[in-house]
Tab-separated table of C-alpha atoms and ligand atoms in Angstrom:
chain	number	residue	atom	x	y	z
A	29	MET	CA	-12.958	-21.317	90.836
A	30	SER	CA	-14.941	-24.499	90.069
A	31	GLU	CA	-13.760	-27.238	87.705
A	32	ALA	CA	-15.834	-28.332	84.730
A	33	ARG	CA	-15.142	-32.032	84.103
A	34	GLY	CA	-16.087	-34.396	81.273
A	35	ALA	CA	-17.278	-37.994	81.568
A	36	ALA	CA	-13.724	-39.383	81.837
A	37	GLY	CA	-12.912	-37.042	84.709
A	38	SER	CA	-10.595	-34.791	82.748
A	39	LYS	CA	-11.443	-31.110	82.375
A	40	THR	CA	-13.950	-30.342	79.641
A	41	HIS	CA	-12.045	-28.738	76.746
A	42	VAL	CA	-13.682	-25.772	75.041
A	43	ALA	CA	-12.267	-24.389	71.785
A	44	VAL	CA	-13.063	-20.744	71.089
A	45	ILE	CA	-12.943	-19.816	67.392
A	46	GLY	CA	-11.650	-16.238	67.052
A	47	GLY	CA	-9.378	-14.028	69.140
A	48	GLY	CA	-11.325	-10.760	69.022
A	49	VAL	CA	-12.933	-9.113	72.031
A	50	ILE	CA	-15.833	-11.597	72.020
A	51	GLY	CA	-13.599	-14.690	71.789
A	52	VAL	CA	-11.128	-13.458	74.395
A	53	CYS	CA	-13.851	-12.454	76.891
A	54	SER	CA	-15.665	-15.767	76.381
A	55	ALA	CA	-12.415	-17.701	76.834
A	56	SER	CA	-11.512	-15.710	79.963
A	57	TRP	CA	-14.813	-16.364	81.737
A	58	LEU	CA	-14.818	-20.033	80.656
A	59	LEU	CA	-11.356	-20.479	82.144
A	60	ARG	CA	-12.485	-18.896	85.424
A	61	GLU	CA	-15.446	-21.295	85.441
A	62	GLY	CA	-13.014	-24.245	85.423
A	63	PHE	CA	-12.957	-25.321	81.771
A	64	ALA	CA	-9.779	-26.085	79.824
A	65	VAL	CA	-9.861	-23.481	77.043
A	66	THR	CA	-8.056	-22.935	73.729
A	67	ILE	CA	-8.530	-19.838	71.571
A	68	VAL	CA	-7.991	-20.705	67.899
A	69	GLU	CA	-6.953	-17.629	65.908
A	70	PRO	CA	-5.061	-17.499	62.596
A	71	GLY	CA	-3.852	-13.915	62.983
A	72	GLU	CA	-3.017	-11.566	65.831
A	73	ILE	CA	-5.195	-11.344	68.927
A	74	ALA	CA	-7.501	-8.334	68.382
A	75	GLY	CA	-6.287	-8.007	64.810
A	76	GLY	CA	-9.853	-7.839	63.401
A	77	SER	CA	-12.676	-5.426	64.143
A	78	SER	CA	-11.525	-5.301	67.771
A	79	PHE	CA	-8.313	-3.544	66.702
A	80	GLY	CA	-9.358	-0.113	65.556
A	81	ASN	CA	-12.808	0.671	66.930
A	82	ALA	CA	-13.732	3.798	68.887
A	83	GLY	CA	-13.192	1.924	72.158
A	84	CYS	CA	-16.480	2.948	73.778
A	85	PHE	CA	-18.113	0.857	76.490
A	86	ASN	CA	-21.510	2.497	76.181
A	87	PRO	CA	-24.578	1.127	77.983
A	88	SER	CA	-26.389	3.962	76.167
A	89	SER	CA	-25.940	2.190	72.803
A	90	VAL	CA	-29.373	0.607	73.160
A	91	VAL	CA	-30.637	2.486	70.086
A	92	PRO	CA	-30.598	0.124	67.076
A	93	MET	CA	-29.156	1.272	63.744
A	94	SER	CA	-32.440	0.819	61.905
A	95	MET	CA	-34.954	3.327	63.229
A	96	PRO	CA	-38.408	4.557	62.123
A	97	GLY	CA	-37.966	7.098	59.345
A	98	ASN	CA	-34.739	5.581	58.007
A	99	LEU	CA	-36.312	4.822	54.664
A	100	ALA	CA	-36.558	8.546	53.941
A	101	LYS	CA	-32.944	9.258	54.953
A	102	VAL	CA	-31.079	6.337	53.381
A	103	PRO	CA	-31.219	7.459	49.693
A	104	GLY	CA	-29.649	10.844	50.556
A	105	TRP	CA	-26.879	9.166	52.538
A	106	LEU	CA	-26.184	6.675	49.765
A	107	LEU	CA	-25.867	9.338	47.071
A	108	ASP	CA	-22.925	10.913	48.905
A	109	PRO	CA	-19.930	8.551	48.445
A	110	LEU	CA	-18.274	10.001	51.551
A	111	GLY	CA	-21.501	10.234	53.591
A	112	PRO	CA	-21.999	8.296	56.835
A	113	LEU	CA	-23.500	5.363	54.905
A	114	SER	CA	-22.268	4.167	51.520
A	115	ILE	CA	-22.593	1.168	49.285
A	116	ARG	CA	-20.304	-0.160	46.548
A	117	TRP	CA	-22.847	-0.736	43.835
A	118	PRO	CA	-21.427	-4.129	42.645
A	119	TYR	CA	-22.190	-5.386	46.188
A	120	LEU	CA	-25.852	-4.320	46.037
A	121	PRO	CA	-27.268	-7.692	44.867
A	122	SER	CA	-25.448	-9.472	47.726
A	123	ILE	CA	-26.515	-7.033	50.431
A	124	ALA	CA	-30.087	-6.388	49.177
A	125	PRO	CA	-31.815	-9.063	51.345
A	126	TRP	CA	-29.889	-7.793	54.397
A	127	LEU	CA	-30.930	-4.191	53.642
A	128	LEU	CA	-34.552	-5.232	53.297
A	129	ARG	CA	-34.434	-6.926	56.706
A	130	PHE	CA	-32.658	-3.844	58.081
A	131	LEU	CA	-35.516	-1.597	56.978
A	132	GLN	CA	-38.108	-4.083	58.313
A	133	ALA	CA	-36.341	-4.066	61.684
A	134	GLY	CA	-36.931	-0.320	61.998
A	135	SER	CA	-40.602	-0.343	63.037
A	136	ARG	CA	-41.357	1.282	66.395
A	137	GLU	CA	-42.545	-1.957	67.935
A	138	ARG	CA	-39.445	-3.910	66.913
A	139	VAL	CA	-37.087	-1.128	67.867
A	140	GLU	CA	-38.578	-1.044	71.399
A	141	LYS	CA	-37.897	-4.786	71.769
A	142	GLN	CA	-34.388	-4.550	70.315
A	143	ALA	CA	-33.530	-1.700	72.679
A	144	ALA	CA	-34.744	-3.676	75.711
A	145	ALA	CA	-32.655	-6.685	74.630
A	146	LEU	CA	-29.563	-4.517	74.117
A	147	ALA	CA	-30.098	-2.882	77.516
A	148	GLY	CA	-29.661	-6.257	79.217
A	149	LEU	CA	-26.482	-6.968	77.268
A	150	LEU	CA	-24.894	-3.539	77.720
A	151	ARG	CA	-25.894	-2.806	81.336
A	152	ASP	CA	-22.944	-1.306	83.214
A	153	SER	CA	-20.546	-2.344	80.452
A	154	PRO	CA	-17.442	-0.835	82.132
A	155	GLY	CA	-18.360	-2.522	85.437
A	156	ALA	CA	-18.947	-5.883	83.723
A	157	TYR	CA	-15.341	-5.773	82.470
A	158	ARG	CA	-13.834	-4.815	85.791
A	159	PRO	CA	-13.104	-8.306	87.219
A	160	LEU	CA	-11.327	-9.337	83.995
A	161	VAL	CA	-9.415	-6.073	83.707
A	162	GLU	CA	-8.415	-6.121	87.371
A	163	ASN	CA	-7.182	-9.703	87.018
A	164	ALA	CA	-5.145	-8.573	83.997
A	165	GLY	CA	-3.629	-5.652	85.925
A	166	ALA	CA	-4.876	-3.346	83.178
A	167	LEU	CA	-7.130	-0.887	84.990
A	168	ASP	CA	-5.158	1.972	83.385
A	169	LEU	CA	-6.727	0.995	80.057
A	170	LEU	CA	-10.312	1.293	81.333
A	171	ARG	CA	-11.773	4.783	81.775
A	172	ARG	CA	-15.122	5.788	83.241
A	173	ASP	CA	-15.175	9.417	82.101
A	174	GLY	CA	-18.622	9.306	80.490
A	175	HIS	CA	-19.460	10.194	76.912
A	176	LEU	CA	-20.742	13.271	75.102
A	177	MET	CA	-23.129	13.377	72.153
A	178	ALA	CA	-22.762	16.692	70.342
A	179	TYR	CA	-25.554	18.344	68.335
A	180	LEU	CA	-25.250	21.383	66.076
A	181	THR	CA	-28.695	22.685	67.066
A	182	ARG	CA	-31.453	22.075	69.585
A	183	ALA	CA	-33.716	21.170	66.645
A	184	ASP	CA	-31.336	18.305	65.729
A	185	PHE	CA	-31.524	17.052	69.315
A	186	GLU	CA	-35.317	17.273	69.296
A	187	ALA	CA	-35.418	15.320	66.031
A	188	ASP	CA	-33.737	12.483	67.945
A	189	ALA	CA	-36.484	12.471	70.626
A	190	PHE	CA	-37.404	8.829	70.065
A	191	SER	CA	-33.792	7.686	70.638
A	192	TRP	CA	-33.695	9.578	73.922
A	193	GLN	CA	-37.039	8.091	74.979
A	194	LEU	CA	-35.627	4.641	74.260
A	195	ARG	CA	-32.595	5.381	76.424
A	196	GLU	CA	-34.767	6.760	79.245
A	197	ARG	CA	-37.090	3.768	79.171
A	198	ASN	CA	-34.042	1.530	79.474
A	199	GLY	CA	-32.617	3.257	82.511
A	200	ILE	CA	-29.902	5.377	80.856
A	201	GLU	CA	-29.113	8.577	82.751
A	202	TYR	CA	-28.128	11.717	80.878
A	203	THR	CA	-27.812	15.473	81.241
A	204	VAL	CA	-28.534	17.992	78.503
A	205	LEU	CA	-26.014	20.832	78.327
A	206	GLU	CA	-26.479	23.925	76.189
A	207	ARG	CA	-23.966	26.453	74.916
A	208	ASP	CA	-21.745	27.706	77.791
A	209	ALA	CA	-22.428	24.663	79.955
A	210	LEU	CA	-21.429	22.409	77.065
A	211	TRP	CA	-18.329	24.401	76.102
A	212	GLN	CA	-17.200	24.479	79.726
A	213	LEU	CA	-17.416	20.702	79.942
A	214	GLU	CA	-15.471	20.334	76.679
A	215	PRO	CA	-13.495	23.470	75.770
A	216	THR	CA	-11.979	21.915	72.622
A	217	LEU	CA	-15.431	21.654	71.013
A	218	SER	CA	-16.440	24.032	68.210
A	219	ARG	CA	-18.909	26.756	69.256
A	220	ASP	CA	-20.979	25.661	66.232
A	221	TYR	CA	-22.183	22.816	68.446
A	222	GLN	CA	-24.912	24.338	70.583
A	223	LEU	CA	-26.134	21.327	72.551
A	224	GLY	CA	-24.553	18.250	74.028
A	225	VAL	CA	-25.792	15.301	76.047
A	226	PHE	CA	-23.513	13.972	78.759
A	227	LEU	CA	-23.849	10.257	79.572
A	228	PRO	CA	-22.120	9.593	82.898
A	229	GLY	CA	-22.499	5.778	82.847
A	230	ASN	CA	-20.404	5.258	79.708
A	231	GLY	CA	-16.737	4.340	79.646
A	232	HIS	CA	-13.983	3.719	77.136
A	233	THR	CA	-10.585	2.195	76.651
A	234	VAL	CA	-7.591	4.247	75.580
A	235	ASN	CA	-6.401	1.388	73.333
A	236	PRO	CA	-8.823	-1.384	72.237
A	237	GLN	CA	-6.083	-3.575	70.798
A	238	ARG	CA	-3.915	-3.388	73.921
A	239	PHE	CA	-7.021	-3.836	76.090
A	240	VAL	CA	-7.995	-7.138	74.449
A	241	ASN	CA	-4.370	-8.281	74.418
A	242	ALA	CA	-4.048	-7.568	78.153
A	243	LEU	CA	-7.045	-9.864	78.780
A	244	ALA	CA	-5.516	-12.504	76.465
A	245	ASP	CA	-2.157	-12.314	78.276
A	246	ALA	CA	-3.922	-12.891	81.610
A	247	PHE	CA	-5.810	-15.812	80.042
A	248	LEU	CA	-2.481	-17.401	78.997
A	249	ARG	CA	-0.907	-16.691	82.388
A	250	ASP	CA	-3.880	-18.372	84.128
A	251	GLY	CA	-3.527	-21.569	82.070
A	252	GLY	CA	-5.435	-20.930	78.821
A	253	GLN	CA	-3.988	-21.853	75.425
A	254	ILE	CA	-3.843	-19.977	72.126
A	255	LYS	CA	-3.450	-21.988	68.926
A	256	ARG	CA	-2.408	-20.194	65.726
A	257	ALA	CA	-4.678	-21.821	63.155
A	258	LYS	CA	-7.586	-21.160	60.852
A	259	VAL	CA	-10.640	-23.248	61.674
A	260	GLU	CA	-12.181	-24.985	58.658
A	261	GLY	CA	-14.987	-27.022	60.191
A	262	PHE	CA	-16.238	-29.383	62.867
A	263	ASP	CA	-15.980	-33.122	63.418
A	264	LEU	CA	-19.185	-34.424	64.946
A	265	THR	CA	-19.857	-37.879	66.368
A	266	GLY	CA	-23.627	-38.276	66.442
A	267	ASP	CA	-24.939	-35.271	68.327
A	268	ARG	CA	-21.617	-34.540	70.049
A	269	LEU	CA	-18.631	-32.464	68.972
A	270	SER	CA	-15.351	-34.351	68.788
A	271	GLY	CA	-13.120	-31.526	67.552
A	272	LEU	CA	-12.235	-28.835	65.046
A	273	ARG	CA	-10.628	-29.247	61.650
A	274	THR	CA	-8.028	-26.534	61.132
A	275	ASP	CA	-5.344	-25.695	58.567
A	276	ALA	CA	-2.837	-26.833	61.217
A	277	GLY	CA	-4.463	-30.210	61.900
A	278	PHE	CA	-7.201	-31.601	64.137
A	279	LEU	CA	-7.930	-30.090	67.545
A	280	ALA	CA	-9.894	-32.329	69.911
A	281	ALA	CA	-12.594	-30.413	71.799
A	282	ASP	CA	-15.691	-31.287	73.819
A	283	GLN	CA	-17.422	-27.977	73.180
A	284	ALA	CA	-16.819	-24.923	70.990
A	285	VAL	CA	-17.705	-21.248	70.713
A	286	VAL	CA	-18.034	-19.554	67.321
A	287	ALA	CA	-16.705	-16.015	67.819
A	288	ALA	CA	-15.161	-15.372	64.402
A	289	GLY	CA	-16.802	-11.960	63.986
A	290	ALA	CA	-17.756	-11.160	60.394
A	291	TYR	CA	-16.427	-14.575	59.295
A	292	SER	CA	-18.850	-16.603	61.421
A	293	LYS	CA	-21.588	-17.204	58.850
A	294	GLN	CA	-19.783	-20.150	57.194
A	295	PHE	CA	-19.664	-21.986	60.556
A	296	ALA	CA	-23.362	-21.429	61.266
A	297	LYS	CA	-24.157	-22.723	57.780
A	298	GLN	CA	-22.190	-25.931	58.406
A	299	LEU	CA	-24.314	-26.428	61.532
A	300	GLY	CA	-27.642	-25.975	59.750
A	301	ASP	CA	-28.278	-22.325	60.703
A	302	SER	CA	-28.853	-19.696	58.048
A	303	VAL	CA	-28.072	-16.323	59.630
A	304	PRO	CA	-28.184	-13.009	57.740
A	305	LEU	CA	-24.751	-11.876	58.919
A	306	ASP	CA	-22.945	-9.289	56.788
A	307	THR	CA	-20.396	-6.612	57.403
A	308	GLU	CA	-20.720	-2.879	57.930
A	309	ARG	CA	-17.178	-1.774	57.183
A	310	GLY	CA	-15.903	1.133	59.257
A	311	TYR	CA	-12.809	3.346	59.219
A	312	HIS	CA	-10.629	5.331	61.548
A	313	ILE	CA	-7.929	7.955	61.292
A	314	ILE	CA	-5.601	8.798	64.173
A	315	VAL	CA	-3.883	12.145	64.601
A	316	SER	CA	-0.873	11.718	66.864
A	317	SER	CA	-0.093	14.486	69.407
A	318	PRO	CA	-3.279	16.329	68.391
A	319	GLU	CA	-3.564	20.091	68.959
A	320	ALA	CA	-7.093	19.463	70.307
A	321	ARG	CA	-7.580	16.595	72.712
A	322	PRO	CA	-11.033	16.199	74.272
A	323	GLY	CA	-11.298	14.886	77.824
A	324	LEU	CA	-13.820	12.177	76.886
A	325	PRO	CA	-15.167	10.413	73.771
A	326	ILE	CA	-17.508	12.593	71.712
A	327	MET	CA	-20.057	11.389	69.178
A	328	ASP	CA	-20.685	13.910	66.422
A	329	THR	CA	-24.360	13.210	65.740
A	330	SER	CA	-24.342	14.995	62.376
A	331	GLY	CA	-21.182	13.375	60.981
A	332	LYS	CA	-21.996	10.041	62.690
A	333	PHE	CA	-18.500	9.383	63.999
A	334	VAL	CA	-16.832	9.222	67.396
A	335	ALA	CA	-13.727	11.123	68.467
A	336	THR	CA	-11.925	9.218	71.229
A	337	PRO	CA	-8.858	10.425	73.130
A	338	MET	CA	-6.506	7.430	72.967
A	339	GLU	CA	-2.965	6.800	74.105
A	340	THR	CA	-1.904	6.821	70.440
A	341	GLY	CA	-3.583	10.176	69.689
A	342	LEU	CA	-7.037	11.381	68.754
A	343	ARG	CA	-8.948	8.595	66.996
A	344	LEU	CA	-11.811	9.605	64.699
A	345	ALA	CA	-13.790	6.438	63.968
A	346	GLY	CA	-17.038	5.555	62.288
A	347	THR	CA	-18.998	5.466	59.027
A	348	VAL	CA	-20.672	2.481	57.436
A	349	GLU	CA	-19.713	1.030	54.061
A	350	PHE	CA	-21.443	-1.963	52.476
A	351	ALA	CA	-18.858	-3.693	50.292
A	352	GLY	CA	-18.424	-7.170	51.762
A	353	LEU	CA	-15.260	-8.836	53.012
A	354	GLU	CA	-13.192	-8.769	49.806
A	355	ALA	CA	-13.215	-5.238	48.320
A	356	ALA	CA	-10.186	-2.999	48.925
A	357	PRO	CA	-10.572	-0.175	51.460
A	358	ASP	CA	-11.586	3.268	50.200
A	359	TRP	CA	-9.132	5.368	52.196
A	360	ARG	CA	-10.907	8.566	51.180
A	361	ARG	CA	-13.504	7.616	53.776
A	362	ALA	CA	-10.892	7.568	56.553
A	363	ARG	CA	-9.392	10.860	55.397
A	364	ASN	CA	-12.833	12.444	55.241
A	365	LEU	CA	-13.137	11.739	58.975
A	366	LEU	CA	-10.306	14.209	59.503
A	367	LYS	CA	-12.286	16.898	57.668
A	368	LEU	CA	-15.276	16.174	59.896
A	369	GLY	CA	-12.988	16.142	62.939
A	370	LYS	CA	-11.752	19.628	62.071
A	371	ARG	CA	-15.374	20.827	62.105
A	372	LEU	CA	-15.826	19.339	65.589
A	373	PHE	CA	-12.473	20.569	66.934
A	374	PRO	CA	-11.374	23.842	65.282
A	375	GLY	CA	-8.019	23.492	67.101
A	376	LEU	CA	-6.996	20.687	64.720
A	377	ARG	CA	-4.933	21.656	61.670
A	378	GLU	CA	-6.265	21.726	58.097
A	379	SER	CA	-3.714	19.105	57.088
A	380	TYR	CA	-1.027	16.912	58.589
A	381	SER	CA	2.166	15.273	57.418
A	382	GLU	CA	1.681	11.550	56.807
A	383	ASP	CA	3.894	10.579	59.747
A	384	ARG	CA	1.295	12.055	62.123
A	385	LEU	CA	-1.632	10.123	60.650
A	386	SER	CA	-2.613	6.481	60.532
A	387	VAL	CA	-5.671	4.947	58.914
A	388	TRP	CA	-7.519	1.667	59.393
A	389	MET	CA	-10.543	-0.218	58.088
A	390	GLY	CA	-12.391	-2.993	59.931
A	391	PHE	CA	-15.322	-5.339	59.433
A	392	ARG	CA	-18.160	-4.900	61.906
A	393	PRO	CA	-20.001	-8.240	62.149
A	394	SER	CA	-23.550	-6.993	61.657
A	395	MET	CA	-27.052	-8.399	61.792
A	396	PRO	CA	-29.923	-6.423	60.224
A	397	ASP	CA	-31.746	-5.981	63.563
A	398	SER	CA	-28.637	-4.693	65.428
A	399	LEU	CA	-28.738	-7.685	67.794
A	400	PRO	CA	-25.984	-10.289	68.099
A	401	VAL	CA	-26.407	-14.027	67.710
A	402	ILE	CA	-25.931	-15.778	71.049
A	403	GLY	CA	-27.234	-19.318	71.460
A	404	TYR	CA	-26.775	-23.017	70.727
A	405	SER	CA	-26.254	-24.246	67.176
A	406	ARG	CA	-29.151	-26.116	65.579
A	407	ARG	CA	-27.161	-29.308	65.032
A	408	VAL	CA	-25.409	-29.749	68.389
A	409	ARG	CA	-25.663	-28.088	71.793
A	410	ASP	CA	-21.909	-28.487	72.208
A	411	ILE	CA	-21.423	-25.469	69.927
A	412	VAL	CA	-22.444	-21.987	71.033
A	413	TYR	CA	-22.597	-18.931	68.770
A	414	ALA	CA	-21.365	-15.501	69.889
A	415	PHE	CA	-21.097	-13.178	66.901
A	416	GLY	CA	-22.888	-10.391	65.063
A	417	HIS	CA	-22.290	-7.631	67.614
A	418	GLY	CA	-22.184	-4.919	64.946
A	419	HIS	CA	-21.555	-1.506	66.508
A	420	VAL	CA	-21.497	-2.695	70.133
A	421	GLY	CA	-19.013	-5.575	70.357
A	422	MET	CA	-16.640	-3.752	72.668
A	423	ALA	CA	-19.461	-2.646	74.956
A	424	ALA	CA	-21.026	-6.132	74.983
A	425	GLY	CA	-17.818	-8.194	75.260
A	426	ALA	CA	-17.721	-8.942	78.973
A	427	THR	CA	-21.411	-9.796	79.318
A	428	THR	CA	-21.438	-11.860	76.110
A	429	GLY	CA	-18.528	-13.869	77.515
A	430	HIS	CA	-20.533	-14.479	80.685
A	431	LEU	CA	-23.562	-15.612	78.675
A	432	VAL	CA	-21.430	-17.980	76.580
A	433	THR	CA	-20.063	-19.475	79.785
A	434	ASP	CA	-23.599	-19.971	81.141
A	435	LEU	CA	-24.632	-21.781	77.941
A	436	ILE	CA	-21.517	-23.953	77.766
A	437	ALA	CA	-21.992	-24.886	81.436
A	438	GLY	CA	-25.673	-25.713	80.773
A	439	LYS	CA	-26.876	-23.027	83.184
A	440	PRO	CA	-29.717	-20.565	82.595
A	441	PRO	CA	-28.303	-17.403	80.996
A	442	ARG	CA	-27.985	-14.503	83.454
A	443	VAL	CA	-29.504	-12.066	80.938
A	444	PRO	CA	-32.492	-12.898	78.676
A	445	ILE	CA	-31.205	-14.103	75.281
A	446	GLU	CA	-34.390	-15.019	73.362
A	447	ALA	CA	-33.949	-11.894	71.201
A	448	PHE	CA	-30.454	-13.111	70.200
A	449	SER	CA	-31.672	-16.491	68.937
A	450	PRO	CA	-29.811	-17.822	65.856
A	451	ARG	CA	-33.225	-18.944	64.550
A	452	ARG	CA	-35.045	-15.581	64.851
A	453	PHE	CA	-34.990	-14.990	61.080
A	454	GLY	CA	-36.600	-18.384	60.409
B	504	LIG	C1	-14.951	2.086	63.013
B	504	LIG	C2	-15.521	1.204	64.105
B	504	LIG	C3	-15.803	1.742	65.355
B	504	LIG	C4	-16.348	0.949	66.360
B	504	LIG	N1	-16.538	1.487	67.602
B	504	LIG	C5	-17.047	0.708	68.592
B	504	LIG	C6	-17.209	1.215	69.905
B	504	LIG	O1	-16.829	2.355	70.199
B	504	LIG	N2	-17.779	0.436	70.851
B	504	LIG	C7	-18.193	-0.833	70.562
B	504	LIG	O2	-18.755	-1.492	71.439
B	504	LIG	N3	-17.993	-1.377	69.352
B	504	LIG	C8	-17.438	-0.638	68.356
B	504	LIG	N4	-17.240	-1.170	67.125
B	504	LIG	C9	-17.658	-2.553	66.873
B	504	LIG	C10	-16.646	-3.549	67.458
B	504	LIG	O3	-15.361	-3.236	66.990
B	504	LIG	C11	-17.034	-4.979	67.019
B	504	LIG	O4	-18.384	-5.241	67.309
B	504	LIG	C12	-16.200	-6.018	67.760
B	504	LIG	O5	-14.828	-5.716	67.628
B	504	LIG	C13	-16.478	-7.417	67.234
B	504	LIG	O6	-15.646	-8.306	67.928
B	504	LIG	P1	-15.519	-9.822	67.495
B	504	LIG	O7	-14.630	-10.480	68.478
B	504	LIG	O8	-16.881	-10.394	67.253
B	504	LIG	O9	-14.854	-9.762	66.027
B	504	LIG	P2	-13.322	-9.513	65.601
B	504	LIG	O10	-12.636	-8.557	66.485
B	504	LIG	O11	-13.339	-9.196	64.142
B	504	LIG	O12	-12.634	-10.911	65.850
B	504	LIG	C14	-12.953	-12.041	65.082
B	504	LIG	C15	-11.699	-12.898	64.998
B	504	LIG	O13	-12.044	-14.132	64.373
B	504	LIG	C16	-10.915	-14.548	63.624
B	504	LIG	N5	-11.308	-15.517	62.609
B	504	LIG	C17	-11.898	-15.282	61.421
B	504	LIG	N6	-12.024	-16.441	60.736
B	504	LIG	C18	-11.505	-17.430	61.523
B	504	LIG	C19	-11.322	-18.837	61.361
B	504	LIG	N7	-11.706	-19.470	60.236
B	504	LIG	N8	-10.735	-19.531	62.364
B	504	LIG	C20	-10.346	-18.920	63.518
B	504	LIG	N9	-10.498	-17.576	63.704
B	504	LIG	C21	-11.051	-16.848	62.720
B	504	LIG	C22	-10.388	-13.235	63.020
B	504	LIG	O14	-9.022	-13.371	62.624
B	504	LIG	C23	-10.600	-12.266	64.156
B	504	LIG	O15	-9.444	-12.093	64.936
B	504	LIG	C24	-16.659	-0.410	66.101
B	504	LIG	C25	-16.346	-0.966	64.854
B	504	LIG	C26	-15.775	-0.183	63.867
B	504	LIG	C27	-15.430	-0.799	62.550
């Protein structure tokens, strides 16, 4: 382990804003690089979007959310309040510019570039985590069982041909399984699903919240600090950072990382960067001691949700809701996931007593082009952005943390990051 030292000889102090998967991974790699590091988090570690996601570490998630042909599909989705994509109409004026950029991002040419950029970030996601997870003694939380994408018909699979070409062009291996071969791999699956694609390079965690907390515990054990505070802004002296203003006082820092997930936009704005960050809210429902428990995570391509076998039960997670950061959750969306889950796994019951269910809603930090923001702030190079990971924050956590460490240390990033520029929207 090297030691990163400031001008006065003391260790350079880096403050990381946010204790989600991105903040904790960034802080962990920075500490290993020899920096003194403090995570500043007002709530629980992994209490945000990193709490209740589907837990998938999928290098295959190179396919952006906005794809050619979306324009034709979106109105149908939006008309169904429980469909995979919904909008609260009072939020439409706020989200309209984001949606426009989202549709613009879906041209073939742009999608090819976005996929290539994501491929660099997501390459061997489970392997990228391994050193951190090993150091935390938490290998039991990291599984490399692969992932299954289930289709009702071969025609549905063929309609997704462009997505599969994108994966192939970016080095993702997969095997197509039909009927008996599929049902043998996953006996709990409904026989209505005729085709599945097995992705052997994908992994998952059996508990995202415990996973991130295990990394945070190792970070503390190895000498990192966690400060319970809400960051309000930065104190700059000329073109250098002197510290953070928080609701619990001033925190001196030489450098900082903005990893506040869906709440990061305010910080970028203070630093002269206008980024179109919004939130795609998502839901989960967990059935404890489920009657049907798949052996690996399964994406239902028609219902657009993932069923992940977790230590707390079967987690059905997904859907996108545009309603901003303030509106109350619509728990019907979480409960509807159970209905969809029953279609995927006929072994599940029609209904459950409340003590066997738990529901959750979280704020994906999303950019319209499905790419995160990773790079220096416009105003000072002492502040590095790492937010906007949308649907792939868990998968991208370890490598994003590495990239943040490269930037803070003034080294060339180990993966190309031009596509993640904070200034790409002008
Ligand atoms: C239903 C669902 C399923 C998903 N499934 C997957 C999946 O299978 N695989 C995958 O890769 N991704 C998945 N995701 C996406 C993934 O959860 C996110 O991309 C990821 O958790 C984002 O991590 P983060 O650290 O940027 O944000 P967060 O986890 O939200 O952390 C941000 C932190 O910043 C803190 N913060 C906010 N404001 C301040 C402030 N002023 N000062 C200090 N701290 C502050 C918050 O309290 C929070 O703890 C899913 C998301 C959802 C909603």
